[in-house]
Short mmCIF file of C-alpha atoms in Angstrom, two decimals:
data_model
loop_
_atom_site.label_atom_id
_atom_site.label_comp_id
_atom_site.label_asym_id
_atom_site.label_seq_id
_atom_site.Cartn_x
_atom_site.Cartn_y
_atom_site.Cartn_z
CA MET A 80 14.16 1.70 6.59
CA VAL A 81 12.03 4.28 9.29
CA GLU A 82 13.28 6.94 7.24
CA ILE A 83 12.67 5.42 4.08
CA ALA A 84 9.09 4.82 5.67
CA ARG A 85 8.63 8.83 6.29
CA ARG A 86 9.83 9.92 3.30
CA ILE A 87 7.58 7.61 1.59
CA ALA A 88 4.20 8.82 3.62
CA ASP A 89 5.44 12.50 3.68
CA ASP A 90 5.38 12.45 -0.28
CA PRO A 91 2.91 14.45 -2.02
CA ARG A 92 2.78 11.43 -4.63
CA PHE A 93 2.24 9.14 -2.20
CA GLN A 94 -0.57 10.79 -0.87
CA HIS A 95 -2.07 11.84 -4.08
CA PHE A 96 -1.78 7.54 -5.27
CA ILE A 97 -4.10 7.04 -1.71
CA LEU A 98 -6.83 9.57 -2.60
CA GLY A 99 -6.76 8.31 -6.33
CA VAL A 100 -6.91 4.69 -4.44
CA ILE A 101 -9.58 5.94 -2.39
CA VAL A 102 -11.68 6.57 -5.46
CA LEU A 103 -11.16 3.90 -6.89
CA GLY A 104 -12.42 1.68 -4.26
CA ALA A 105 -15.74 3.92 -4.38
CA ILE A 106 -15.91 3.38 -8.01
CA VAL A 107 -15.40 0.04 -7.66
CA ILE A 108 -18.49 -0.42 -4.78
CA GLY A 109 -21.04 1.88 -6.96
CA VAL A 110 -19.98 -0.62 -10.05
CA GLU A 111 -21.17 -3.65 -7.33
CA THR A 112 -24.45 -1.90 -7.23
CA SER A 113 -25.50 -3.17 -10.82
CA ALA A 114 -26.37 -6.61 -10.62
CA ARG A 115 -25.30 -6.54 -14.17
CA LEU A 116 -22.04 -5.28 -13.82
CA THR A 117 -21.44 -7.46 -11.53
CA ALA A 118 -22.93 -10.63 -13.03
CA ARG A 119 -20.50 -10.47 -15.94
CA TYR A 120 -16.94 -8.55 -14.37
CA GLY A 121 -17.88 -10.73 -11.01
CA ASP A 122 -14.14 -12.10 -11.14
CA VAL A 123 -12.43 -8.55 -12.29
CA ILE A 124 -14.23 -6.04 -9.19
CA LEU A 125 -13.12 -9.01 -6.76
CA ALA A 126 -9.42 -8.90 -7.92
CA ALA A 127 -9.76 -4.57 -7.65
CA GLU A 128 -11.07 -5.20 -4.09
CA MET A 129 -8.58 -7.18 -3.87
CA LEU A 130 -5.72 -5.00 -4.69
CA ILE A 131 -7.23 -1.77 -3.26
CA GLN A 132 -7.30 -3.60 0.20
CA THR A 133 -3.41 -4.93 -0.22
CA ILE A 134 -2.89 -1.09 -1.04
CA PHE A 135 -4.22 0.08 2.24
CA VAL A 136 -2.61 -2.56 4.03
CA ALA A 137 0.59 -1.13 2.05
CA GLU A 138 0.34 2.20 3.47
CA ILE A 139 -0.98 1.89 7.02
CA ALA A 140 2.07 -0.93 7.57
CA VAL A 141 4.26 2.34 5.81
CA ARG A 142 2.40 5.12 8.28
CA ILE A 143 2.69 3.13 10.76
CA LEU A 144 6.57 2.68 10.22
CA ALA A 145 7.34 5.73 9.70
CA TYR A 146 6.07 6.80 13.21
CA TRP A 147 8.96 4.11 14.59
CA PRO A 148 9.54 3.51 17.58
CA ARG A 149 6.45 5.20 19.02
CA PRO A 150 3.93 3.45 16.30
CA ALA A 151 0.84 4.46 18.59
CA GLY A 152 1.73 8.04 17.22
CA PHE A 153 0.19 7.21 14.01
CA PHE A 154 -3.55 6.45 15.74
CA ARG A 155 -3.57 9.95 17.44
#
């Protein structure tokens, strides 16, 4: 399991995917500044935010697991 996490964390595709999620998150935050769009698409925006947060939690879990058995090394 640890070796799989290391391969995933080091894979450029994973890193590009996370970068894309960061950009998507910025776009969602920008959309939220419009009261009209938020009123019309509030549920979609909320769902997108929840998905983005879930992806970030999974990313952190993978990266911390990749540092196992010394997970504190991730924070250095």
